[in-house]
Amino acid sequence: SVGSSMVGVYNSEDSEKEELLNHMLLKQLLDSLEPSERELICMRYFQNKTQMEIASFLGISQVQVSRMEKKILLRMREKAKQ
C-alpha cells in the first residue's frame, strides 16, 4: 500500500540524516583531539590495530595505550553529551 511505502521513504531519509549527523559529530570530536590522541583513536578504530600494535608503533607499553584510549574515549563521550 502507499502508506506503508511512504513510511519506508521517511525512515530511510531519517536514517540518512542521522548517519550524516553522527559522521559530523565524530569528525568534530576527532578534530578536537590532540594529534597524538587522534592518531591513537584512528589506528584503533579505523585501522583496526590492536593495543599491542599501537604500543609498538608509538614506542610505549600496551598498558599506556589502554589508559590513553580509555581517557580519550571518556573525554569524547563527555563532549558528545554537550
Short mmCIF file of C-alpha atoms in Angstrom, two decimals:
data_model
loop_
_atom_site.label_atom_id
_atom_site.label_comp_id
_atom_site.label_asym_id
_atom_site.label_seq_id
_atom_site.Cartn_x
_atom_site.Cartn_y
_atom_site.Cartn_z
CA SER A 1 0.00 0.00 0.00
CA VAL A 2 1.03 3.61 -0.49
CA GLY A 3 1.02 4.37 3.24
CA SER A 4 3.48 1.65 4.18
CA SER A 5 5.82 2.50 1.29
CA MET A 6 5.83 6.17 2.37
CA VAL A 7 6.88 5.13 5.89
CA GLY A 8 9.85 3.35 4.35
CA VAL A 9 10.87 6.51 2.48
CA TYR A 10 10.69 8.62 5.64
CA ASN A 11 12.60 6.04 7.68
CA SER A 12 15.29 5.91 5.00
CA GLU A 13 15.60 9.71 4.95
CA ASP A 14 15.69 9.85 8.75
CA SER A 15 18.40 7.21 8.97
CA GLU A 16 20.46 9.03 6.31
CA LYS A 17 20.13 12.29 8.27
CA GLU A 18 21.06 10.53 11.50
CA GLU A 19 24.08 8.93 9.84
CA LEU A 20 25.19 12.31 8.50
CA LEU A 21 24.79 13.93 11.93
CA ASN A 22 26.74 11.10 13.57
CA HIS A 23 29.50 11.50 10.98
CA MET A 24 29.63 15.27 11.58
CA LEU A 25 29.75 14.79 15.35
CA LEU A 26 32.51 12.18 15.08
CA LYS A 27 34.58 14.48 12.84
CA GLN A 28 34.11 17.35 15.28
CA LEU A 29 35.14 15.15 18.21
CA LEU A 30 38.20 13.81 16.38
CA ASP A 31 39.21 17.34 15.33
CA SER A 32 39.09 18.42 19.00
CA LEU A 33 41.75 15.85 19.97
CA GLU A 34 45.47 16.41 20.11
CA PRO A 35 47.20 14.96 17.01
CA SER A 36 48.72 12.08 19.00
CA GLU A 37 45.34 11.24 20.53
CA ARG A 38 43.64 11.36 17.13
CA GLU A 39 46.33 9.07 15.73
CA LEU A 40 45.76 6.52 18.51
CA ILE A 41 41.95 6.53 18.06
CA CYS A 42 42.23 6.32 14.27
CA MET A 43 44.66 3.40 14.45
CA ARG A 44 42.47 1.61 16.98
CA TYR A 45 39.03 2.12 15.45
CA PHE A 46 39.55 2.89 11.76
CA GLN A 47 42.64 0.78 11.04
CA ASN A 48 41.62 -1.98 13.50
CA LYS A 49 45.05 -2.12 15.14
CA THR A 50 45.45 -3.93 18.45
CA GLN A 51 46.68 -2.11 21.54
CA MET A 52 49.92 -4.07 21.23
CA GLU A 53 50.42 -2.95 17.61
CA ILE A 54 49.77 0.67 18.58
CA ALA A 55 52.12 0.40 21.56
CA SER A 56 54.88 -0.95 19.35
CA PHE A 57 54.32 1.81 16.77
CA LEU A 58 54.29 4.57 19.41
CA GLY A 59 57.14 3.09 21.45
CA ILE A 60 55.10 2.79 24.65
CA SER A 61 53.59 -0.09 26.63
CA GLN A 62 50.23 -1.72 25.92
CA VAL A 63 49.06 -0.61 29.38
CA GLN A 64 49.83 3.02 28.48
CA VAL A 65 47.85 2.66 25.24
CA SER A 66 44.93 1.17 27.18
CA ARG A 67 44.93 4.03 29.70
CA MET A 68 45.25 6.69 26.99
CA GLU A 69 42.45 5.12 24.94
CA LYS A 70 40.14 4.97 27.95
CA LYS A 71 40.86 8.61 28.87
CA ILE A 72 40.38 9.84 25.29
CA LEU A 73 37.10 7.95 24.81
CA LEU A 74 35.77 9.27 28.12
CA ARG A 75 36.55 12.86 27.05
CA MET A 76 34.94 12.25 23.65
CA ARG A 77 31.78 10.90 25.34
CA GLU A 78 31.62 13.93 27.63
CA LYS A 79 31.99 16.33 24.69
CA ALA A 80 29.33 14.44 22.73
CA LYS A 81 26.84 14.97 25.59
CA GLN A 82 27.30 18.76 25.48
#
